[in-house]
Coordinates of C-alpha atoms in Angstrom, one line a residue:
M1 CA -0.2 -0.1 0.1
S2 CA 1.6 3.3 -0.9
H3 CA 0.1 7.0 0.0
G4 CA 1.5 9.9 -1.5
G5 CA 4.1 8.0 -3.3
V6 CA 5.2 6.8 0.3
E7 CA 5.3 2.9 1.0
V8 CA 3.7 1.4 3.9
K9 CA 5.0 -1.6 6.0
G10 CA 5.9 -2.9 8.9
I11 CA 7.8 -5.4 11.1
T12 CA 6.0 -7.3 14.1
P13 CA 8.9 -8.8 16.3
P14 CA 7.7 -12.2 16.1
D15 CA 8.2 -13.3 20.0
G16 CA 9.0 -17.2 19.0
G17 CA 10.1 -18.8 15.4
W18 CA 13.3 -18.0 14.2
G19 CA 13.6 -15.8 17.3
W20 CA 14.1 -18.9 19.2
V21 CA 17.3 -19.7 16.8
V22 CA 18.8 -16.5 17.7
V23 CA 18.6 -16.9 21.0
F24 CA 20.4 -19.5 21.0
A25 CA 23.3 -17.8 18.6
S26 CA 23.5 -15.5 21.4
F27 CA 23.5 -17.9 24.1
M28 CA 26.4 -19.8 22.2
I29 CA 28.5 -16.0 21.8
H30 CA 28.4 -15.5 25.5
I31 CA 29.5 -18.8 26.1
F32 CA 32.9 -18.5 24.0
A33 CA 33.6 -14.2 24.4
D34 CA 32.6 -14.2 28.3
G35 CA 34.3 -17.3 28.9
V36 CA 37.2 -15.9 27.7
T37 CA 37.2 -13.0 29.7
Y38 CA 36.1 -14.0 33.0
S39 CA 38.3 -17.0 32.8
F40 CA 41.2 -14.8 32.0
G41 CA 42.4 -15.1 35.5
V42 CA 43.4 -18.4 35.1
F43 CA 46.0 -16.9 32.4
H44 CA 46.9 -14.0 34.9
N45 CA 48.7 -16.2 37.0
E46 CA 50.7 -18.1 34.1
L47 CA 51.9 -14.5 32.2
V48 CA 53.1 -12.9 35.9
L49 CA 55.4 -16.2 36.4
Y50 CA 56.9 -16.5 32.7
F51 CA 57.3 -12.6 32.2
K52 CA 58.5 -12.1 35.8
E53 CA 56.2 -9.0 35.9
T54 CA 54.8 -7.2 39.2
E55 CA 50.9 -7.9 39.3
A56 CA 50.0 -4.4 38.5
A57 CA 51.7 -4.6 35.2
T58 CA 49.7 -7.7 34.1
S59 CA 46.6 -7.1 35.6
L60 CA 46.9 -4.2 32.7
I61 CA 46.3 -7.1 29.9
A62 CA 43.0 -8.0 31.2
S63 CA 41.6 -4.5 32.4
I64 CA 42.6 -2.9 28.7
L65 CA 40.4 -6.4 27.6
V66 CA 37.7 -5.0 29.3
G67 CA 37.8 -1.5 29.1
V68 CA 37.8 -1.6 25.6
T69 CA 35.4 -3.6 24.8
L70 CA 32.8 -1.8 27.2
C71 CA 34.0 1.5 25.5
T72 CA 33.9 -0.2 21.9
G73 CA 29.8 -0.2 22.5
P74 CA 29.0 3.1 20.8
I75 CA 31.0 2.4 18.0
S76 CA 29.6 -1.3 17.7
S77 CA 26.6 0.6 17.4
A78 CA 26.8 2.7 14.8
L79 CA 28.1 0.0 13.0
V80 CA 25.1 -2.2 13.4
N81 CA 23.0 0.5 12.9
R82 CA 24.5 0.9 9.2
Y83 CA 25.6 -2.8 8.4
G84 CA 23.6 -4.7 10.5
C85 CA 24.2 -7.6 13.5
R86 CA 25.5 -10.1 11.4
P87 CA 28.6 -8.4 9.7
V88 CA 29.3 -6.8 12.8
T89 CA 29.7 -9.8 14.6
V90 CA 31.6 -11.4 12.0
A91 CA 34.2 -9.0 12.0
G92 CA 34.0 -9.1 15.7
A93 CA 34.9 -12.8 16.2
I94 CA 37.7 -12.2 13.5
V95 CA 39.3 -9.7 15.2
G96 CA 38.8 -11.2 18.2
A97 CA 40.3 -14.5 17.2
A98 CA 43.2 -12.8 15.9
G99 CA 44.3 -11.1 18.9
L100 CA 44.1 -14.0 20.6
T101 CA 45.8 -16.2 18.5
L102 CA 48.9 -13.4 17.9
S103 CA 49.3 -13.4 21.5
A104 CA 50.9 -16.9 21.6
F105 CA 54.0 -15.2 19.8
A106 CA 54.1 -12.4 22.3
Q107 CA 57.7 -12.2 23.8
N108 CA 56.4 -9.7 26.8
V109 CA 53.5 -8.2 28.6
Q110 CA 53.5 -4.8 26.6
T111 CA 52.7 -7.0 23.6
L112 CA 49.5 -8.4 24.9
Y113 CA 48.4 -4.8 25.6
I114 CA 47.5 -4.8 22.0
T115 CA 47.1 -8.0 21.2
I116 CA 44.9 -9.3 23.6
G117 CA 43.6 -5.9 25.3
L118 CA 43.4 -3.7 22.3
L119 CA 42.8 -6.3 18.9
T120 CA 40.5 -8.9 21.0
G121 CA 39.0 -6.0 23.4
T122 CA 37.7 -4.4 20.2
G123 CA 36.4 -7.9 19.0
L124 CA 34.3 -8.8 22.0
G125 CA 33.1 -5.6 22.0
L126 CA 31.4 -5.9 17.8
I127 CA 30.4 -8.6 18.7
Y128 CA 28.7 -8.4 22.6
L129 CA 26.4 -5.5 21.3
P130 CA 24.9 -7.6 18.1
A131 CA 24.4 -10.4 20.1
I132 CA 22.2 -8.7 22.8
V133 CA 20.6 -6.5 20.3
S134 CA 19.3 -9.6 18.0
V135 CA 17.6 -10.7 20.7
T136 CA 15.5 -7.5 21.6
C137 CA 14.9 -7.1 17.5
Y138 CA 12.6 -10.6 17.8
F139 CA 11.2 -9.9 21.1
D140 CA 8.7 -7.9 22.6
R141 CA 6.3 -9.6 25.4
Y142 CA 8.7 -12.3 25.6
R143 CA 11.7 -10.4 25.9
S144 CA 12.9 -10.9 29.7
L145 CA 12.8 -14.2 28.9
A146 CA 14.5 -14.2 25.7
T147 CA 17.6 -11.8 26.7
G148 CA 17.9 -14.0 30.2
I149 CA 18.6 -17.0 28.4
A150 CA 20.7 -15.6 26.1
V151 CA 22.7 -14.0 28.8
C152 CA 23.1 -17.1 30.7
G153 CA 25.3 -18.2 28.3
S154 CA 28.1 -15.6 30.2
G155 CA 27.6 -17.9 33.3
M156 CA 28.1 -21.1 31.5
G157 CA 31.0 -19.9 29.6
T158 CA 33.1 -18.9 32.8
F159 CA 31.7 -22.4 34.4
L160 CA 33.1 -24.3 31.8
M161 CA 35.9 -22.2 29.9
A162 CA 37.7 -21.6 33.7
P163 CA 38.8 -25.1 34.4
L164 CA 39.1 -25.8 30.5
T165 CA 41.7 -23.1 30.3
E166 CA 43.2 -24.5 33.3
W167 CA 43.4 -27.8 31.9
L168 CA 44.9 -26.4 28.5
V169 CA 48.0 -24.4 30.2
T170 CA 48.6 -27.2 32.1
E171 CA 49.1 -29.5 28.7
L172 CA 50.1 -27.2 26.2
T173 CA 51.4 -24.0 28.3
W174 CA 49.8 -21.0 28.0
R175 CA 51.0 -20.1 24.4
G176 CA 49.2 -23.3 23.2
A177 CA 46.4 -22.3 25.6
I178 CA 46.2 -19.0 24.3
A179 CA 46.1 -19.8 20.5
L180 CA 43.6 -22.5 21.2
T181 CA 41.1 -20.4 22.4
G182 CA 41.5 -17.9 19.5
A183 CA 40.6 -20.7 17.5
L184 CA 36.9 -21.5 19.4
M185 CA 36.5 -18.3 19.0
L186 CA 36.8 -18.1 15.5
H187 CA 33.0 -20.1 16.2
C188 CA 31.2 -16.9 17.0
I189 CA 31.4 -16.1 13.2
I190 CA 28.9 -19.2 13.0
F191 CA 26.3 -18.0 15.4
G192 CA 26.9 -14.7 14.2
L193 CA 25.6 -15.8 10.8
L194 CA 22.3 -17.2 12.7
F195 CA 21.4 -13.7 12.9
R196 CA 18.9 -13.1 10.4
P197 CA 17.6 -9.7 9.8
L198 CA 13.7 -9.0 10.3
E199 CA 12.0 -8.7 6.8
P200 CA 9.3 -5.9 6.6
E201 CA 5.6 -7.6 7.0
P202 CA 3.0 -8.3 3.7
E203 CA 1.4 -5.0 2.8
D204 CA -2.2 -4.8 4.4
D205 CA -4.8 -2.7 2.7
S206 CA -7.5 -3.2 5.0
P207 CA -9.0 -0.4 6.8
E208 CA -7.8 -2.0 10.4
S209 CA -4.0 -1.4 9.4
V210 CA -4.0 1.8 7.6
A211 CA -5.3 4.9 8.5
I212 CA -4.4 8.9 7.5
Q213 CA -4.3 11.3 10.2
P214 CA -3.3 15.1 10.2
I215 CA -0.4 15.4 12.7
N216 CA 1.1 19.0 13.3
G217 CA -0.4 20.0 10.1
N218 CA 1.1 17.5 8.3
V219 CA -1.0 14.7 6.4
Q220 CA 0.3 11.0 7.8
V221 CA -0.3 7.8 6.9
V222 CA -0.7 5.5 10.0
A223 CA 0.6 1.6 9.7
K224 CA -1.5 0.0 12.5
R225 CA -1.6 -3.7 14.4
P226 CA -5.8 -4.5 14.6
H227 CA -4.8 -5.5 18.1
S228 CA -2.2 -4.4 20.6
I229 CA 0.4 -6.1 23.0
H230 CA -1.4 -4.9 26.1
G231 CA -4.8 -6.3 25.2
G232 CA -6.2 -3.4 26.7
L233 CA -4.0 -0.8 25.4
G234 CA -5.5 0.8 22.2
S235 CA -3.4 0.5 18.7
T236 CA -4.9 3.8 17.6
R237 CA -3.3 5.3 21.2
L238 CA 0.0 3.5 20.6
A239 CA 0.0 5.2 16.6
T240 CA -0.8 8.8 17.7
S241 CA 2.1 9.0 20.4
Q242 CA 4.9 7.4 17.9
P243 CA 7.4 9.5 16.8
A244 CA 8.4 9.3 12.8
L245 CA 9.9 6.6 10.6
T246 CA 11.8 7.3 7.5
S247 CA 11.0 4.7 4.8
E248 CA 14.7 4.0 4.7
H249 CA 15.4 2.9 8.4
R250 CA 12.2 0.4 8.7
R251 CA 14.3 -3.3 8.9
F252 CA 14.8 -2.8 12.9
G253 CA 16.5 -6.0 13.0
S254 CA 19.5 -5.0 10.5
V255 CA 19.7 -1.0 9.1
G256 CA 18.4 1.2 11.3
V257 CA 17.9 -1.1 14.7
M258 CA 19.8 1.7 16.8
Y259 CA 16.9 3.7 15.9
R260 CA 14.7 1.8 18.4
K261 CA 14.4 3.5 21.7
D262 CA 13.9 0.4 23.5
I263 CA 16.9 -1.3 21.8
F264 CA 19.1 -2.3 24.8
Y265 CA 15.8 -2.7 27.0
S266 CA 15.9 -6.5 28.5
G267 CA 12.8 -6.7 30.0
S268 CA 9.3 -7.4 29.2
L269 CA 7.8 -4.1 27.5
A270 CA 4.2 -5.5 28.3
H271 CA 5.3 -4.5 31.7
L272 CA 5.8 -0.8 30.7
P273 CA 3.4 1.4 32.3
Q274 CA 1.2 2.3 29.3
D275 CA 1.9 5.9 29.6
K276 CA 5.6 5.1 28.0
S277 CA 3.7 2.8 24.8
F278 CA 5.3 5.9 23.2
I279 CA 8.4 3.5 22.7
Y280 CA 6.7 0.5 20.8
R281 CA 8.2 1.8 17.4
S282 CA 8.0 -2.0 16.4
T283 CA 4.4 -2.7 16.6
T284 CA 3.3 0.6 14.7
W285 CA 4.8 3.5 12.8
L286 CA 4.1 6.5 11.3
E287 CA 5.1 7.7 7.5
V288 CA 5.1 11.5 6.3
K289 CA 5.2 12.5 3.1
P290 CA 8.4 13.1 1.3
G291 CA 10.4 15.8 2.8
E292 CA 8.8 15.9 5.8
E293 CA 10.1 13.9 8.3
K294 CA 9.7 13.9 11.7
P295 CA 12.9 13.4 14.1
L296 CA 13.5 9.7 15.3
M297 CA 15.9 9.4 18.0
G298 CA 17.2 12.9 19.1
G299 CA 16.8 13.6 15.0
S300 CA 16.8 11.7 11.9
P301 CA 19.9 10.7 9.9
D302 CA 18.2 13.0 7.3
Q303 CA 17.8 15.9 10.0
E304 CA 21.8 15.3 11.2
S305 CA 23.2 15.4 7.4
D306 CA 24.7 18.7 8.3
K307 CA 26.1 16.8 11.3
T308 CA 29.0 14.3 11.2
L309 CA 32.2 13.0 13.7
C310 CA 35.3 12.5 12.5
G311 CA 34.3 12.0 9.1
L312 CA 32.0 9.0 9.3
S313 CA 28.5 9.1 7.3
P314 CA 25.2 11.3 9.2
E315 CA 24.0 8.0 10.3
T316 CA 26.6 7.0 11.8
S317 CA 27.8 10.2 13.4
S318 CA 23.6 10.6 14.7
I319 CA 24.4 7.1 16.7
L320 CA 27.4 8.3 18.3
M321 CA 26.3 11.4 18.8
E322 CA 22.9 9.8 20.6
M323 CA 25.1 8.1 22.4
L324 CA 27.6 10.3 23.2
D325 CA 25.1 13.4 24.3
F326 CA 26.6 14.8 27.5
S327 CA 23.5 16.9 28.4
L328 CA 22.3 14.3 30.1
F329 CA 24.4 14.9 32.9
K330 CA 22.7 17.4 33.7
D331 CA 19.9 15.1 35.1
P332 CA 20.3 14.6 39.3
I333 CA 19.4 11.2 38.9
F334 CA 21.5 9.8 35.9
L335 CA 24.5 11.4 37.7
I336 CA 24.4 9.3 40.8
F337 CA 23.7 6.4 38.9
S338 CA 27.0 7.1 37.0
L339 CA 29.0 7.1 39.9
S340 CA 27.4 4.4 41.4
N341 CA 27.8 2.2 38.0
F342 CA 31.8 3.7 38.2
C343 CA 31.9 2.2 41.6
T344 CA 30.9 -1.3 40.9
S345 CA 32.8 -1.4 38.0
L346 CA 36.1 -1.0 39.8
G347 CA 35.4 -3.7 41.8
F348 CA 33.6 -6.0 39.6
N349 CA 36.3 -7.3 37.4
V350 CA 38.7 -8.2 40.7
P351 CA 37.5 -11.5 41.0
Y352 CA 37.8 -12.5 38.3
V353 CA 41.1 -11.7 37.4
Y354 CA 42.8 -12.6 41.2
I355 CA 40.2 -15.0 42.9
V356 CA 43.0 -17.9 41.3
S357 CA 46.0 -16.4 42.5
Q358 CA 44.0 -15.3 46.0
A359 CA 43.1 -19.1 46.4
E360 CA 46.7 -19.6 46.0
E361 CA 47.5 -17.8 48.4
R362 CA 45.4 -19.2 51.3
G363 CA 46.9 -22.5 50.0
L364 CA 44.7 -23.9 47.7
T365 CA 45.3 -25.5 44.0
K366 CA 45.7 -23.4 40.8
R367 CA 43.0 -26.1 39.6
D368 CA 40.5 -25.3 42.9
G369 CA 41.1 -22.0 41.4
S370 CA 39.9 -21.9 38.2
Y371 CA 36.6 -24.5 40.1
L372 CA 35.9 -21.4 41.8
L373 CA 35.4 -19.0 38.7
A374 CA 33.0 -22.3 37.5
I375 CA 31.2 -22.0 41.0
I376 CA 31.0 -17.8 40.0
G377 CA 29.8 -19.2 36.5
V378 CA 26.5 -21.1 38.0
A379 CA 25.9 -18.3 40.6
N380 CA 25.8 -15.9 38.7
T381 CA 23.4 -18.0 35.7
V382 CA 21.5 -18.7 38.9
G383 CA 21.3 -15.1 39.6
R384 CA 20.6 -13.3 36.4
I385 CA 17.6 -16.3 35.9
V386 CA 15.9 -15.4 39.4
L387 CA 17.1 -11.7 39.8
G388 CA 15.3 -11.1 36.5
Y389 CA 11.9 -13.1 37.7
F390 CA 11.2 -11.3 40.4
S391 CA 12.1 -8.1 39.5
D392 CA 9.2 -8.6 36.6
K393 CA 6.9 -8.8 39.1
D394 CA 4.5 -5.5 39.5
W395 CA 4.5 -6.0 43.1
V396 CA 8.8 -6.0 43.2
N397 CA 11.1 -2.8 44.3
R398 CA 13.6 -3.2 41.1
L399 CA 15.7 -0.3 42.5
W400 CA 15.5 -2.0 45.7
I401 CA 17.0 -5.3 44.6
Y402 CA 19.5 -4.0 42.8
N403 CA 20.8 -1.9 45.8
L404 CA 20.8 -4.6 48.0
C405 CA 22.2 -7.0 45.6
L406 CA 25.6 -5.0 44.8
T407 CA 25.3 -3.8 48.7
A408 CA 26.0 -7.6 49.7
C409 CA 27.9 -8.2 47.2
G410 CA 30.3 -5.9 48.2
I411 CA 30.4 -7.0 51.7
T412 CA 31.2 -10.5 50.5
T413 CA 33.9 -9.6 48.3
A414 CA 35.7 -7.5 51.4
L415 CA 35.1 -10.7 53.5
S416 CA 37.0 -13.7 51.3
C417 CA 39.8 -12.3 52.9
F418 CA 38.7 -14.5 56.0
S419 CA 38.0 -17.4 53.7
T420 CA 41.2 -20.4 54.2
N421 CA 40.0 -23.0 53.0
M422 CA 38.0 -24.7 49.8
A423 CA 34.6 -24.3 51.5
G424 CA 35.2 -20.5 52.6
F425 CA 36.0 -20.0 48.7
I426 CA 33.0 -21.2 47.7
L427 CA 30.3 -19.8 50.0
Y428 CA 31.9 -16.7 48.5
A429 CA 31.8 -17.3 44.8
S430 CA 28.4 -18.1 45.2
L431 CA 27.6 -15.3 47.0
F432 CA 29.4 -12.9 44.5
G433 CA 28.2 -14.6 41.3
F434 CA 24.3 -14.3 42.6
T435 CA 24.7 -11.3 44.0
I436 CA 26.5 -9.4 40.6
G437 CA 24.0 -10.9 38.5
A438 CA 21.6 -8.2 39.4
Y439 CA 24.5 -5.5 38.4
V440 CA 24.7 -7.1 34.9
G441 CA 21.1 -8.2 34.4
L442 CA 19.1 -4.8 35.6
T443 CA 21.1 -2.0 34.4
S444 CA 18.8 -0.9 31.5
V445 CA 15.4 -1.5 33.5
I446 CA 16.8 0.1 36.5
L447 CA 17.4 2.9 33.9
V448 CA 14.2 2.8 32.5
D449 CA 12.8 3.3 35.9
L450 CA 14.7 6.0 36.9
L451 CA 14.6 8.5 33.5
G452 CA 12.1 6.9 31.2
L453 CA 12.7 4.7 28.0
D454 CA 13.3 8.0 26.0
K455 CA 16.9 8.6 27.6
L456 CA 17.8 4.6 27.3
T457 CA 19.8 4.8 24.7
N458 CA 21.7 7.9 25.8
A459 CA 21.8 6.9 29.3
F460 CA 23.0 3.0 28.2
G461 CA 26.2 4.6 26.1
L462 CA 27.3 6.9 28.4
L463 CA 27.7 4.1 30.9
L464 CA 29.6 1.8 28.7
L465 CA 32.4 4.6 28.9
F466 CA 31.8 5.3 32.8
Q467 CA 32.2 1.1 33.0
G468 CA 35.3 1.1 30.3
I469 CA 37.3 4.0 32.1
A470 CA 36.5 1.9 35.8
S471 CA 37.3 -1.6 34.3
F472 CA 40.5 0.2 33.3
L473 CA 41.8 1.1 36.9
G474 CA 39.9 -2.0 39.0
P475 CA 42.4 -4.8 38.7
P476 CA 45.4 -2.4 38.2
I477 CA 44.6 -0.8 41.7
T478 CA 44.1 -3.9 43.7
G479 CA 48.1 -5.3 41.3
W480 CA 49.8 -2.0 43.1
L481 CA 48.2 -3.2 46.1
Y482 CA 49.3 -6.5 46.2
D483 CA 52.3 -5.3 44.9
A484 CA 53.3 -2.8 47.8
T485 CA 52.0 -5.0 50.8
K486 CA 52.3 -8.8 48.9
S487 CA 48.9 -9.5 50.0
Y488 CA 45.4 -9.5 48.1
T489 CA 43.3 -8.7 51.5
V490 CA 43.8 -5.2 50.9
G491 CA 42.6 -5.1 47.3
F492 CA 39.4 -7.5 47.7
I493 CA 38.1 -5.1 50.8
F494 CA 38.8 -2.1 48.6
A495 CA 36.8 -4.1 45.5
G496 CA 34.1 -5.2 48.3
A497 CA 34.0 -1.3 49.6
M498 CA 33.5 0.4 45.7
M499 CA 30.6 -2.4 45.1
S500 CA 29.0 -1.6 48.7
L501 CA 29.1 1.9 48.4
S502 CA 27.4 1.8 44.7
G503 CA 24.8 0.1 45.9
I504 CA 24.4 2.3 49.2
M505 CA 24.4 5.6 47.4
L506 CA 21.8 4.9 45.8
F507 CA 19.0 4.4 48.9
A508 CA 19.3 8.2 48.0
V509 CA 17.8 8.2 44.7
P510 CA 13.9 8.1 46.2
T511 CA 14.7 10.8 48.5
I512 CA 15.9 12.6 45.7
Q513 CA 13.0 12.2 43.1
R514 CA 10.8 13.5 46.0
C515 CA 13.2 16.8 46.3
I516 CA 13.0 17.3 42.4
A517 CA 9.5 16.8 42.2
R518 CA 8.6 19.6 45.3
R519 CA 10.5 22.0 43.4
S520 CA 8.7 21.6 40.2
S521 CA 5.6 21.5 41.9
S522 CA 6.6 24.5 43.7
S523 CA 8.0 26.8 40.3
L524 CA 4.9 25.4 38.2
K525 CA 3.0 27.5 40.9
N526 CA 5.1 29.9 40.9
G527 CA 4.5 30.0 37.1
T528 CA 8.1 29.5 36.7
V529 CA 9.0 26.8 33.5
I530 CA 10.9 23.8 34.5
K531 CA 13.6 22.7 31.3
S532 CA 14.4 18.9 32.2

């Protein structure tokens, strides 16, 4: 069907079908990618002994790896928007595998900064984002379940890769083990090819699916669904509240996918409050007459044609500028959440990098240490499932769950210095793995609860930078503390204190929100306009 030369088509996420193949592919990618990252503590010990470097210098390898992975997020988003999930994932797998393979020939730690840190980190950064985005493209109503299954591959990867890495290092030395790990990373190419883009649905000329509405004085063609994902929420209401979508960016699941404001949201869309219904960009769209396009999120590529970044295309620049729009720092809620995320990330990677070494320091074997990483992986999987399930309930305060888990995670990490046997370390690994699942699994839903879905893409992009910078610092700080004290105790106490602080400070958010609401209400009564 067309109107005024504009063809109207729609894409409705199937909430099943090939989507479950995409979930499986994402699950497997998480196994390989996160398995390599979170089992790196096994390599860390070997590299310290082999190169005879300090703990701080050697820990920079893992820090650069994680930091680059996170900081690559906005770039990966722009590439996914331009080329689609499939080619970006394949490219990331090749770059990541090349970095690991080249690392087998490294003659010093500084070379590993480049091969593992920069190359593999960039590859993983290109892999992670499309692995999540592909799932969210295929699911609306069952998105929480689908993304929950997919990210469980992270814990399963830690569970499988840590003992496997320890065995490979014993049998093949660290050089052979890291080369074989690079070969395993190539499997992500196969799974990335399964990220088939969604195609537009067949045209529908029925009165139920097409309507013409005047909006802001312009003739608008509205593509509507005859039913709503909420059941009780009319599709006409959805249509009239949606921003416009230009015809060249319809193929969500492929090119233009990052123009969905809900693309980073891991919860079920059906559970969002009805007053946020405008974000269901995948269920009903507006088309405008040629030359009269309305803005998408933060401006369409057509509108941004005069704004480019570092010589990039307008489309790519518009996504980067959206994700890295620092005006969000004017929001005190986002500021405190960003600071919390920074503190969490300072401590997050410390157990993954140092628990093997800490266990050896207390008299356990290297194999025992690899098992502890595996236990963290299993507990993390359970934590994501359980916490994700309860956080989807209307009667649950998700912010409180998030805060309590971070606080408890930090306390257990600090108290791990009192573990002197395998039973004590198993208890710590289980508690850490379970509670840290809230940080990974609930960040996007907490952001939407606090800021609204309209700001999610911008907030998520800035948080990736905060997390990346903190990840650069966390393990080296613990390494420096070890070099100074010859003990991991102070480093784990520092990491635990940072994670607990990140949870405790967020308990102030409701009070801050009430203060902002009172100030806004008072200003409105006095006739003052508040600009957000």
